[in-house]
PDB file of C-alpha atoms in Angstrom:
ATOM      1  CA  UNK A 229     -16.656 -41.389  -5.175  1.00 39.00           C
ATOM      2  CA  UNK A 230     -17.815 -38.951  -7.370  1.00 36.00           C
ATOM      3  CA  UNK A 231     -20.799 -37.001  -5.866  1.00 35.00           C
ATOM      4  CA  UNK A 232     -23.684 -34.917  -7.490  1.00 38.00           C
ATOM      5  CA  UNK A 233     -23.309 -31.231  -7.143  1.00 40.00           C
ATOM      6  CA  UNK A 234     -25.862 -31.027  -4.284  1.00 36.00           C
ATOM      7  CA  UNK A 235     -24.086 -27.805  -3.008  1.00 38.00           C
ATOM      8  CA  UNK A 236     -22.514 -26.393  -6.148  1.00 40.00           C
ATOM      9  CA  UNK A 237     -24.110 -24.972  -9.283  1.00 40.00           C
ATOM     10  CA  UNK A 238     -22.106 -23.190 -11.933  1.00 39.00           C
ATOM     11  CA  UNK A 239     -23.505 -19.619 -12.887  1.00 36.00           C
ATOM     12  CA  UNK A 240     -21.953 -16.732 -15.233  1.00 34.00           C
ATOM     13  CA  UNK A 241     -23.921 -13.731 -13.932  1.00 37.00           C
ATOM     14  CA  UNK A 242     -22.351 -10.791 -12.635  1.00 38.00           C
ATOM     15  CA  UNK A 243     -23.909  -9.754  -9.175  1.00 41.00           C
ATOM     16  CA  UNK A 244     -21.723  -7.446  -7.192  1.00 42.00           C
ATOM     17  CA  UNK A 245     -20.549  -3.931  -7.254  1.00 40.00           C
ATOM     18  CA  UNK A 246     -18.048  -3.264  -9.571  1.00 39.00           C
ATOM     19  CA  UNK A 247     -14.637  -1.523  -8.447  1.00 42.00           C
ATOM     20  CA  UNK A 248     -15.596   1.397  -5.841  1.00 42.00           C
ATOM     21  CA  UNK A 249     -13.867   4.602  -6.596  1.00 39.00           C
ATOM     22  CA  UNK A 250     -14.189   5.797  -3.088  1.00 40.00           C
ATOM     23  CA  UNK A 251     -11.072   5.903  -1.136  1.00 40.00           C
ATOM     24  CA  UNK A 252     -10.759   3.768   1.938  1.00 41.00           C
ATOM     25  CA  UNK A 253     -11.183   5.481   5.236  1.00 47.00           C
ATOM     26  CA  UNK A 254      -8.338   3.647   7.397  1.00 82.00           C
ATOM     27  CA  UNK A 255      -6.126   2.553   4.962  1.00 96.00           C
ATOM     28  CA  UNK A 256      -2.457   3.471   6.340  1.00 96.00           C
ATOM     29  CA  UNK A 257       1.262   1.958   5.837  1.00 98.00           C
ATOM     30  CA  UNK A 258       2.655   1.656   9.310  1.00 97.00           C
ATOM     31  CA  UNK A 259       6.328   0.823   9.080  1.00 98.00           C
ATOM     32  CA  UNK A 260       8.375  -0.413  11.959  1.00 98.00           C
ATOM     33  CA  UNK A 261      11.686  -0.852  10.086  1.00 98.00           C
ATOM     34  CA  UNK A 262      13.105   0.935   6.840  1.00 97.00           C
ATOM     35  CA  UNK A 263      13.023  -2.473   5.177  1.00 98.00           C
ATOM     36  CA  UNK A 264       9.187  -2.305   5.217  1.00 99.00           C
ATOM     37  CA  UNK A 265       9.460  -0.036   2.141  1.00 98.00           C
ATOM     38  CA  UNK A 266      11.618  -2.416   0.265  1.00 98.00           C
ATOM     39  CA  UNK A 267       8.536  -4.436  -0.023  1.00 99.00           C
ATOM     40  CA  UNK A 268       5.587  -1.968   0.018  1.00 99.00           C
ATOM     41  CA  UNK A 269       6.399   1.602  -1.694  1.00 98.00           C
ATOM     42  CA  UNK A 270       5.657   4.780   0.615  1.00 98.00           C
ATOM     43  CA  UNK A 271       3.171   5.653  -2.139  1.00 98.00           C
ATOM     44  CA  UNK A 272       1.514   2.593  -2.609  1.00 98.00           C
ATOM     45  CA  UNK A 273      -2.424   2.698  -2.854  1.00 97.00           C
ATOM     46  CA  UNK A 274      -4.920   0.243  -1.535  1.00 98.00           C
ATOM     47  CA  UNK A 275      -7.722  -0.338  -4.260  1.00 97.00           C
ATOM     48  CA  UNK A 276     -11.078  -1.689  -3.501  1.00 97.00           C
ATOM     49  CA  UNK A 277     -11.661  -4.397  -6.259  1.00 98.00           C
ATOM     50  CA  UNK A 278     -14.972  -5.467  -5.396  1.00 97.00           C
ATOM     51  CA  UNK A 279     -17.559  -5.207  -2.611  1.00 96.00           C
ATOM     52  CA  UNK A 280     -20.820  -6.014  -1.288  1.00 95.00           C
ATOM     53  CA  UNK A 281     -20.020  -9.558  -0.358  1.00 95.00           C
ATOM     54  CA  UNK A 282     -21.059 -11.131   3.067  1.00 95.00           C
ATOM     55  CA  UNK A 283     -18.002 -12.394   4.426  1.00 95.00           C
ATOM     56  CA  UNK A 284     -14.887 -12.899   2.157  1.00 95.00           C
ATOM     57  CA  UNK A 285     -12.275 -15.519   2.695  1.00 95.00           C
ATOM     58  CA  UNK A 286     -10.031 -18.131   0.865  1.00 94.00           C
ATOM     59  CA  UNK A 287      -8.602 -16.033  -1.950  1.00 97.00           C
ATOM     60  CA  UNK A 288      -6.643 -17.682  -4.856  1.00 96.00           C
ATOM     61  CA  UNK A 289      -5.162 -16.518  -8.188  1.00 97.00           C
ATOM     62  CA  UNK A 290      -6.208 -18.384 -11.073  1.00 95.00           C
ATOM     63  CA  UNK A 291      -3.396 -17.765 -14.036  1.00 94.00           C
ATOM     64  CA  UNK A 292      -6.694 -17.546 -16.130  1.00 94.00           C
ATOM     65  CA  UNK A 293      -6.582 -13.816 -14.903  1.00 96.00           C
ATOM     66  CA  UNK A 294      -9.070 -13.709 -11.786  1.00 96.00           C
ATOM     67  CA  UNK A 295      -9.429 -14.174  -8.034  1.00 97.00           C
ATOM     68  CA  UNK A 296     -11.561 -17.034  -6.512  1.00 94.00           C
ATOM     69  CA  UNK A 297     -13.096 -15.474  -3.549  1.00 95.00           C
ATOM     70  CA  UNK A 298     -15.362 -17.444  -0.930  1.00 94.00           C
ATOM     71  CA  UNK A 299     -18.114 -15.812   0.636  1.00 94.00           C
ATOM     72  CA  UNK A 300     -19.117 -17.683   3.809  1.00 91.00           C
ATOM     73  CA  UNK A 301     -22.492 -15.833   4.072  1.00 91.00           C
ATOM     74  CA  UNK A 302     -23.809 -16.004   0.526  1.00 91.00           C
ATOM     75  CA  UNK A 303     -22.724 -19.728   0.380  1.00 90.00           C
ATOM     76  CA  UNK A 304     -20.880 -19.225  -2.900  1.00 91.00           C
ATOM     77  CA  UNK A 305     -17.231 -18.915  -4.617  1.00 91.00           C
ATOM     78  CA  UNK A 306     -17.055 -15.963  -6.910  1.00 92.00           C
ATOM     79  CA  UNK A 307     -14.675 -15.152  -9.720  1.00 93.00           C
ATOM     80  CA  UNK A 308     -13.189 -11.680  -9.190  1.00 97.00           C
ATOM     81  CA  UNK A 309     -11.654 -10.042 -12.116  1.00 97.00           C
ATOM     82  CA  UNK A 310      -8.979  -6.990 -11.626  1.00 95.00           C
ATOM     83  CA  UNK A 311     -11.369  -4.721 -13.352  1.00 95.00           C
ATOM     84  CA  UNK A 312     -14.164  -5.446 -10.728  1.00 95.00           C
ATOM     85  CA  UNK A 313     -16.328  -7.649 -12.769  1.00 96.00           C
ATOM     86  CA  UNK A 314     -17.564 -10.427 -10.529  1.00 95.00           C
ATOM     87  CA  UNK A 315     -19.170 -13.753 -11.407  1.00 91.00           C
ATOM     88  CA  UNK A 316     -20.450 -16.659  -9.267  1.00 88.00           C
ATOM     89  CA  UNK A 317     -18.264 -19.577  -9.786  1.00 84.00           C
ATOM     90  CA  UNK A 318     -20.212 -22.060  -7.692  1.00 82.00           C
ATOM     91  CA  UNK A 319     -22.361 -22.534  -4.770  1.00 85.00           C
ATOM     92  CA  UNK A 320     -21.315 -24.312  -1.842  1.00 79.00           C
ATOM     93  CA  UNK A 321     -21.924 -24.166   2.133  1.00 73.00           C
ATOM     94  CA  UNK A 322     -19.090 -22.938   4.307  1.00 78.00           C
ATOM     95  CA  UNK A 323     -16.290 -23.103   1.750  1.00 86.00           C
ATOM     96  CA  UNK A 324     -13.244 -21.296   3.464  1.00 89.00           C
ATOM     97  CA  UNK A 325      -9.574 -21.672   2.326  1.00 93.00           C
ATOM     98  CA  UNK A 326      -8.689 -22.839  -1.245  1.00 95.00           C
ATOM     99  CA  UNK A 327      -5.843 -23.633  -3.575  1.00 97.00           C
ATOM    100  CA  UNK A 328      -4.874 -25.442  -6.716  1.00 96.00           C
ATOM    101  CA  UNK A 329      -3.042 -28.791  -6.423  1.00 96.00           C
ATOM    102  CA  UNK A 330      -0.297 -29.761  -8.711  1.00 94.00           C
ATOM    103  CA  UNK A 331      -2.379 -30.750 -11.557  1.00 93.00           C
ATOM    104  CA  UNK A 332      -4.458 -27.423 -11.263  1.00 93.00           C
ATOM    105  CA  UNK A 333      -7.394 -29.093  -9.512  1.00 93.00           C
ATOM    106  CA  UNK A 334      -9.228 -26.385  -7.542  1.00 93.00           C
ATOM    107  CA  UNK A 335      -9.532 -28.027  -3.995  1.00 96.00           C
ATOM    108  CA  UNK A 336     -11.293 -26.143  -1.148  1.00 94.00           C
ATOM    109  CA  UNK A 337     -12.269 -26.757   2.499  1.00 95.00           C
ATOM    110  CA  UNK A 338     -15.932 -27.355   3.113  1.00 92.00           C
ATOM    111  CA  UNK A 339     -16.609 -27.084   6.691  1.00 89.00           C
ATOM    112  CA  UNK A 340     -20.576 -28.167   6.144  1.00 89.00           C
ATOM    113  CA  UNK A 341     -19.062 -31.534   5.058  1.00 93.00           C
ATOM    114  CA  UNK A 342     -16.184 -31.538   7.254  1.00 96.00           C
ATOM    115  CA  UNK A 343     -13.942 -32.067   4.547  1.00 97.00           C
ATOM    116  CA  UNK A 344     -11.688 -31.283   1.607  1.00 97.00           C
ATOM    117  CA  UNK A 345     -12.846 -31.484  -1.739  1.00 94.00           C
ATOM    118  CA  UNK A 346     -11.968 -31.618  -5.565  1.00 93.00           C
ATOM    119  CA  UNK A 347     -14.236 -29.338  -7.302  1.00 86.00           C
ATOM    120  CA  UNK A 348     -14.393 -30.221 -11.294  1.00 81.00           C
ATOM    121  CA  UNK A 349     -15.486 -27.743 -14.033  1.00 73.00           C
ATOM    122  CA  UNK A 350     -18.914 -29.366 -14.667  1.00 70.00           C
ATOM    123  CA  UNK A 351     -19.965 -28.527 -11.141  1.00 66.00           C
ATOM    124  CA  UNK A 352     -19.475 -31.957  -9.302  1.00 76.00           C
ATOM    125  CA  UNK A 353     -17.093 -32.367  -6.594  1.00 85.00           C
ATOM    126  CA  UNK A 354     -15.621 -35.468  -4.867  1.00 92.00           C
ATOM    127  CA  UNK A 355     -14.735 -35.786  -1.196  1.00 96.00           C
ATOM    128  CA  UNK A 356     -10.859 -36.227  -1.144  1.00 97.00           C
ATOM    129  CA  UNK A 357     -10.382 -36.385   2.655  1.00 98.00           C
ATOM    130  CA  UNK A 358     -12.888 -36.261   5.559  1.00 98.00           C
ATOM    131  CA  UNK A 359     -11.420 -38.487   8.229  1.00 98.00           C
ATOM    132  CA  UNK A 360      -8.698 -39.486  10.182  1.00 98.00           C
ATOM    133  CA  UNK A 361      -8.395 -43.012  11.741  1.00 97.00           C
ATOM    134  CA  UNK A 362     -11.946 -43.615  11.070  1.00 97.00           C
ATOM    135  CA  UNK A 363     -13.040 -40.209  12.822  1.00 98.00           C
ATOM    136  CA  UNK A 364     -14.401 -37.167  11.145  1.00 98.00           C
ATOM    137  CA  UNK A 365     -12.536 -34.031  10.665  1.00 98.00           C
ATOM    138  CA  UNK A 366     -13.637 -30.968  12.953  1.00 98.00           C
ATOM    139  CA  UNK A 367     -14.215 -28.336  10.102  1.00 96.00           C
ATOM    140  CA  UNK A 368     -10.896 -27.953   7.493  1.00 97.00           C
ATOM    141  CA  UNK A 369     -10.121 -24.348   7.342  1.00 96.00           C
ATOM    142  CA  UNK A 370      -7.006 -23.694   5.258  1.00 97.00           C
ATOM    143  CA  UNK A 371      -5.238 -25.524   2.726  1.00 98.00           C
ATOM    144  CA  UNK A 372      -2.092 -25.146   0.590  1.00 98.00           C
ATOM    145  CA  UNK A 373      -0.010 -27.251  -1.682  1.00 98.00           C
ATOM    146  CA  UNK A 374       3.067 -28.671  -0.299  1.00 97.00           C
ATOM    147  CA  UNK A 375       6.306 -30.395  -1.331  1.00 94.00           C
ATOM    148  CA  UNK A 376       5.793 -33.477  -3.494  1.00 93.00           C
ATOM    149  CA  UNK A 377       2.434 -32.315  -4.442  1.00 96.00           C
ATOM    150  CA  UNK A 378       1.043 -32.973  -0.955  1.00 98.00           C
ATOM    151  CA  UNK A 379      -1.919 -30.803   0.306  1.00 99.00           C
ATOM    152  CA  UNK A 380      -1.509 -29.574   4.042  1.00 99.00           C
ATOM    153  CA  UNK A 381      -4.392 -28.131   5.890  1.00 98.00           C
ATOM    154  CA  UNK A 382      -5.647 -27.047   9.297  1.00 98.00           C
ATOM    155  CA  UNK A 383      -8.638 -28.479  11.175  1.00 98.00           C
ATOM    156  CA  UNK A 384      -9.867 -26.301  13.788  1.00 97.00           C
ATOM    157  CA  UNK A 385     -13.100 -26.433  15.550  1.00 95.00           C
ATOM    158  CA  UNK A 386     -13.972 -22.676  14.523  1.00 93.00           C
ATOM    159  CA  UNK A 387     -16.670 -23.525  11.926  1.00 90.00           C
ATOM    160  CA  UNK A 388     -17.938 -26.945  13.318  1.00 91.00           C
ATOM    161  CA  UNK A 389     -21.501 -27.538  12.181  1.00 89.00           C
ATOM    162  CA  UNK A 390     -24.113 -26.490  14.745  1.00 89.00           C
ATOM    163  CA  UNK A 391     -25.264 -29.598  16.544  1.00 92.00           C
ATOM    164  CA  UNK A 392     -22.717 -31.851  15.233  1.00 95.00           C
ATOM    165  CA  UNK A 393     -20.335 -33.592  17.957  1.00 96.00           C
ATOM    166  CA  UNK A 394     -16.425 -33.210  17.603  1.00 97.00           C
ATOM    167  CA  UNK A 395     -15.093 -36.491  16.841  1.00 98.00           C
ATOM    168  CA  UNK A 396     -11.132 -35.926  17.368  1.00 98.00           C
ATOM    169  CA  UNK A 397      -9.894 -34.876  20.623  1.00 97.00           C
ATOM    170  CA  UNK A 398      -7.669 -32.204  19.067  1.00 98.00           C
ATOM    171  CA  UNK A 399      -7.581 -29.595  16.512  1.00 98.00           C
ATOM    172  CA  UNK A 400      -4.882 -30.513  14.134  1.00 98.00           C
ATOM    173  CA  UNK A 401      -2.888 -30.066  11.264  1.00 99.00           C
ATOM    174  CA  UNK A 402      -2.730 -32.561   8.383  1.00 99.00           C
ATOM    175  CA  UNK A 403      -0.844 -33.707   5.312  1.00 99.00           C
ATOM    176  CA  UNK A 404      -2.855 -35.255   2.475  1.00 98.00           C
ATOM    177  CA  UNK A 405      -0.492 -37.304   0.372  1.00 97.00           C
ATOM    178  CA  UNK A 406      -0.724 -37.663  -3.359  1.00 96.00           C
ATOM    179  CA  UNK A 407      -1.780 -41.495  -2.598  1.00 95.00           C
ATOM    180  CA  UNK A 408      -4.529 -40.325  -0.527  1.00 96.00           C
ATOM    181  CA  UNK A 409      -2.936 -41.189   2.684  1.00 97.00           C
ATOM    182  CA  UNK A 410      -3.701 -38.631   5.799  1.00 98.00           C
ATOM    183  CA  UNK A 411      -1.087 -37.983   8.249  1.00 98.00           C
ATOM    184  CA  UNK A 412      -1.392 -35.919  11.236  1.00 99.00           C
ATOM    185  CA  UNK A 413       1.385 -33.494  11.580  1.00 99.00           C
ATOM    186  CA  UNK A 414       0.573 -31.225  14.546  1.00 98.00           C
ATOM    187  CA  UNK A 415      -1.954 -31.740  17.459  1.00 98.00           C
ATOM    188  CA  UNK A 416      -1.035 -29.142  20.251  1.00 97.00           C
ATOM    189  CA  UNK A 417      -2.552 -25.963  18.942  1.00 98.00           C
ATOM    190  CA  UNK A 418      -5.862 -24.576  20.111  1.00 98.00           C
ATOM    191  CA  UNK A 419      -7.291 -23.388  16.612  1.00 98.00           C
ATOM    192  CA  UNK A 420      -4.707 -23.820  13.899  1.00 98.00           C
ATOM    193  CA  UNK A 421      -5.899 -21.673  11.064  1.00 97.00           C
ATOM    194  CA  UNK A 422      -3.591 -20.294   8.279  1.00 97.00           C
ATOM    195  CA  UNK A 423      -0.570 -21.969   6.954  1.00 98.00           C
ATOM    196  CA  UNK A 424       2.199 -21.193   4.333  1.00 98.00           C
ATOM    197  CA  UNK A 425       5.340 -22.640   3.097  1.00 98.00           C
ATOM    198  CA  UNK A 426       8.501 -20.845   2.681  1.00 98.00           C
ATOM    199  CA  UNK A 427      10.254 -20.522  -0.764  1.00 97.00           C
ATOM    200  CA  UNK A 428      11.843 -24.033  -1.303  1.00 93.00           C
ATOM    201  CA  UNK A 429       9.452 -25.646   1.330  1.00 96.00           C
ATOM    202  CA  UNK A 430      11.998 -25.877   4.206  1.00 97.00           C
ATOM    203  CA  UNK A 431       9.867 -24.202   6.673  1.00 98.00           C
ATOM    204  CA  UNK A 432       6.008 -24.556   7.422  1.00 99.00           C
ATOM    205  CA  UNK A 433       4.258 -21.597   9.197  1.00 99.00           C
ATOM    206  CA  UNK A 434       0.863 -21.919  11.052  1.00 99.00           C
ATOM    207  CA  UNK A 435      -0.976 -19.577  12.945  1.00 98.00           C
ATOM    208  CA  UNK A 436      -3.184 -20.384  16.093  1.00 98.00           C
ATOM    209  CA  UNK A 437      -6.105 -17.884  16.185  1.00 95.00           C
ATOM    210  CA  UNK A 438      -6.819 -18.403  19.906  1.00 95.00           C
ATOM    211  CA  UNK A 439      -3.289 -17.914  21.203  1.00 96.00           C
ATOM    212  CA  UNK A 440      -2.951 -14.999  18.568  1.00 96.00           C
ATOM    213  CA  UNK A 441       0.635 -16.620  17.943  1.00 98.00           C
ATOM    214  CA  UNK A 442       2.511 -17.539  14.490  1.00 98.00           C
ATOM    215  CA  UNK A 443       4.407 -21.066  14.707  1.00 99.00           C
ATOM    216  CA  UNK A 444       7.105 -22.303  12.643  1.00 99.00           C
ATOM    217  CA  UNK A 445       8.237 -25.728  11.856  1.00 99.00           C
ATOM    218  CA  UNK A 446      11.161 -27.438   9.781  1.00 99.00           C
ATOM    219  CA  UNK A 447       9.706 -29.782   7.132  1.00 98.00           C
ATOM    220  CA  UNK A 448      11.479 -33.087   7.402  1.00 98.00           C
ATOM    221  CA  UNK A 449      12.678 -35.212   3.888  1.00 97.00           C
ATOM    222  CA  UNK A 450       9.291 -37.269   4.511  1.00 96.00           C
ATOM    223  CA  UNK A 451       7.023 -34.209   4.429  1.00 97.00           C
ATOM    224  CA  UNK A 452       6.626 -34.330   8.053  1.00 98.00           C
ATOM    225  CA  UNK A 453       7.407 -31.306  10.220  1.00 98.00           C
ATOM    226  CA  UNK A 454       9.771 -30.987  13.406  1.00 98.00           C
ATOM    227  CA  UNK A 455      11.184 -28.565  15.844  1.00 98.00           C
ATOM    228  CA  UNK A 456       8.021 -26.450  16.170  1.00 98.00           C
ATOM    229  CA  UNK A 457       8.433 -23.046  17.853  1.00 98.00           C
ATOM    230  CA  UNK A 458       6.846 -19.616  18.236  1.00 98.00           C
ATOM    231  CA  UNK A 459       7.716 -17.218  15.366  1.00 98.00           C
ATOM    232  CA  UNK A 460       5.686 -14.210  16.387  1.00 98.00           C
ATOM    233  CA  UNK A 461       2.532 -13.075  18.137  1.00 96.00           C
ATOM    234  CA  UNK A 462      -0.201 -10.678  16.855  1.00 95.00           C
ATOM    235  CA  UNK A 463      -1.946  -8.812  19.726  1.00 89.00           C
ATOM    236  CA  UNK A 464      -4.545  -6.305  19.781  1.00 85.00           C
ATOM    237  CA  UNK A 465      -7.789  -4.927  21.108  1.00 82.00           C
ATOM    238  CA  UNK A 466     -10.982  -7.022  20.757  1.00 81.00           C
ATOM    239  CA  UNK A 467     -12.457  -6.657  17.446  1.00 77.00           C
ATOM    240  CA  UNK A 468      -9.125  -5.459  15.632  1.00 78.00           C
ATOM    241  CA  UNK A 469      -8.548  -8.861  14.174  1.00 80.00           C
ATOM    242  CA  UNK A 470      -6.557 -12.028  14.699  1.00 85.00           C
ATOM    243  CA  UNK A 471      -3.981 -14.371  12.917  1.00 94.00           C
ATOM    244  CA  UNK A 472      -5.758 -15.935  10.105  1.00 94.00           C
ATOM    245  CA  UNK A 473      -4.588 -16.195   6.420  1.00 97.00           C
ATOM    246  CA  UNK A 474      -0.840 -16.009   5.579  1.00 98.00           C
ATOM    247  CA  UNK A 475       1.406 -15.774   2.392  1.00 98.00           C
ATOM    248  CA  UNK A 476       5.237 -15.555   1.720  1.00 99.00           C
ATOM    249  CA  UNK A 477       6.863 -13.510  -0.815  1.00 98.00           C
ATOM    250  CA  UNK A 478       9.946 -14.925  -2.949  1.00 98.00           C
ATOM    251  CA  UNK A 479      12.304 -13.424  -0.330  1.00 98.00           C
ATOM    252  CA  UNK A 480      10.855 -15.407   2.486  1.00 98.00           C
ATOM    253  CA  UNK A 481       9.007 -12.553   4.212  1.00 99.00           C
ATOM    254  CA  UNK A 482       5.523 -13.372   5.680  1.00 99.00           C
ATOM    255  CA  UNK A 483       2.171 -11.563   5.350  1.00 99.00           C
ATOM    256  CA  UNK A 484      -0.080 -12.443   7.960  1.00 98.00           C
ATOM    257  CA  UNK A 485      -3.632 -11.004   8.663  1.00 95.00           C
ATOM    258  CA  UNK A 486      -3.950  -9.630  12.014  1.00 92.00           C
ATOM    259  CA  UNK A 487      -5.094  -6.720  14.265  1.00 91.00           C
ATOM    260  CA  UNK A 488      -6.101  -3.958  11.916  1.00 91.00           C
ATOM    261  CA  UNK A 489      -4.369  -5.431   8.666  1.00 95.00           C
ATOM    262  CA  UNK A 490      -1.721  -6.994   7.246  1.00 97.00           C
ATOM    263  CA  UNK A 491       1.343  -7.606   9.341  1.00 98.00           C
ATOM    264  CA  UNK A 492       4.657  -8.173   7.609  1.00 99.00           C
ATOM    265  CA  UNK A 493       7.537 -10.212   9.185  1.00 99.00           C
ATOM    266  CA  UNK A 494      10.879 -10.907   7.990  1.00 98.00           C
ATOM    267  CA  UNK A 495      12.438 -14.654   8.013  1.00 98.00           C
ATOM    268  CA  UNK A 496      13.907 -14.246  11.280  1.00 98.00           C
ATOM    269  CA  UNK A 497      10.652 -13.246  13.166  1.00 98.00           C
ATOM    270  CA  UNK A 498      10.827  -9.312  13.142  1.00 98.00           C
ATOM    271  CA  UNK A 499       7.613  -7.339  12.403  1.00 98.00           C
ATOM    272  CA  UNK A 500       8.677  -4.885   9.818  1.00 98.00           C
ATOM    273  CA  UNK A 501       5.094  -3.151   9.579  1.00 98.00           C
ATOM    274  CA  UNK A 502       1.511  -3.441   8.897  1.00 97.00           C
ATOM    275  CA  UNK A 503      -0.664  -2.368   6.012  1.00 98.00           C
ATOM    276  CA  UNK A 504      -3.781  -0.862   7.940  1.00 96.00           C
ATOM    277  CA  UNK A 505      -7.003  -1.713   6.453  1.00 96.00           C
ATOM    278  CA  UNK A 506     -10.647  -0.303   6.438  1.00 95.00           C
ATOM    279  CA  UNK A 507     -12.080  -3.420   7.240  1.00 94.00           C
ATOM    280  CA  UNK A 508     -11.059  -6.352   9.101  1.00 93.00           C
ATOM    281  CA  UNK A 509      -8.838  -8.734   6.932  1.00 94.00           C
ATOM    282  CA  UNK A 510      -9.324 -12.811   6.810  1.00 95.00           C
ATOM    283  CA  UNK A 511      -6.934 -13.743   3.996  1.00 97.00           C
ATOM    284  CA  UNK A 512      -4.912 -12.780   1.309  1.00 98.00           C
ATOM    285  CA  UNK A 513      -2.838 -14.163  -1.849  1.00 98.00           C
ATOM    286  CA  UNK A 514      -0.622 -13.216  -4.631  1.00 98.00           C
ATOM    287  CA  UNK A 515      -1.739 -12.322  -7.913  1.00 97.00           C
ATOM    288  CA  UNK A 516      -1.403 -10.721 -11.556  1.00 97.00           C
ATOM    289  CA  UNK A 517       0.822 -11.895 -14.430  1.00 95.00           C
ATOM    290  CA  UNK A 518       3.777 -10.746 -12.367  1.00 97.00           C
ATOM    291  CA  UNK A 519       2.635 -11.971  -8.846  1.00 98.00           C
ATOM    292  CA  UNK A 520       3.575  -8.339  -7.412  1.00 98.00           C
ATOM    293  CA  UNK A 521       0.019  -7.872  -6.305  1.00 98.00           C
ATOM    294  CA  UNK A 522      -1.577  -8.691  -2.803  1.00 98.00           C
ATOM    295  CA  UNK A 523      -5.229  -9.024  -3.133  1.00 98.00           C
ATOM    296  CA  UNK A 524      -6.818  -9.564   0.547  1.00 98.00           C
ATOM    297  CA  UNK A 525     -10.165 -10.715   1.485  1.00 97.00           C
ATOM    298  CA  UNK A 526     -11.642  -8.190   4.142  1.00 96.00           C
ATOM    299  CA  UNK A 527     -14.814  -8.695   5.506  1.00 94.00           C
ATOM    300  CA  UNK A 528     -17.341  -7.194   2.679  1.00 97.00           C
ATOM    301  CA  UNK A 529     -14.714  -6.481   0.214  1.00 97.00           C
ATOM    302  CA  UNK A 530     -11.805  -7.514  -2.014  1.00 98.00           C
ATOM    303  CA  UNK A 531      -8.911  -5.537  -2.004  1.00 98.00           C
ATOM    304  CA  UNK A 532      -5.363  -5.146  -3.780  1.00 98.00           C
ATOM    305  CA  UNK A 533      -2.184  -3.392  -3.408  1.00 99.00           C
ATOM    306  CA  UNK A 534       1.156  -3.534  -5.230  1.00 98.00           C
ATOM    307  CA  UNK A 535       4.372  -4.855  -3.833  1.00 99.00           C
ATOM    308  CA  UNK A 536       7.937  -4.298  -4.914  1.00 98.00           C
ATOM    309  CA  UNK A 537       8.662  -7.872  -4.420  1.00 98.00           C
ATOM    310  CA  UNK A 538       7.078 -11.006  -6.030  1.00 98.00           C
ATOM    311  CA  UNK A 539       4.894 -13.261  -4.297  1.00 98.00           C
ATOM    312  CA  UNK A 540       5.746 -16.792  -3.859  1.00 96.00           C
ATOM    313  CA  UNK A 541       3.151 -19.019  -5.809  1.00 89.00           C
ATOM    314  CA  UNK A 542       3.651 -22.747  -5.233  1.00 78.00           C
TER     315      UNK A 542
END
């Protein structure tokens, strides 16, 4: 059912600071393997594209030439251009992860609605999934486009609206099929959060923020998953960050937010090194015309760093 834009409002005003020329204070490349520099050059620089946000999340690159960034404090999604210009795209309560579906519809999680929604250019939206077997989701967190045009998303309780009850007795990972069917794939994680597919879609990675673990699953021909196992652990002091958003490059290496920055893993589960950041990172995406730029949402800012390898964008 098409719903009015109660939480959405298209705007076109520049609101945040432009690109900040001040160098970051704690940026550092921390290789653990020589192969780290096959991916990130030793002289790579971190650029603060825009700042002044409340809390940034859910970046996704739009081929029109900008990054869509959620601000969970201001309850908005912004367009952020590579030159630092920033515009409000829409207003929405508690948007987190976002993606484009196979028809280039903008899909985002809406924790306040406990749903996945499809946002149209005119400022309206429609709920495309909000229940499993008649029970409401907890608080959908991140979403990616998967094999066959299906949407895969995590449903922890991290953003369950205050005062509302959890109806499911688990925190799951779901598959929303092109036909609208909702299928439960994983139910044994404590707080499933970020997720990403390997190039070719043979593997699904999911991290568990509570356990500070990254899990990997084989994707079955029918779009399900099997053979789940721990791929890696990201542990650090309290407040240093936890596994959250993730992306994969064209060679199958995994980039995951974690303690102090972005942890880079090879497909075999070896930690190659870390991109240490001046703020706590929540999520990231590949962008620019050549897909060689990592855009990183980190607390009040959006950063970028160039890579030597192309990102995998489904």
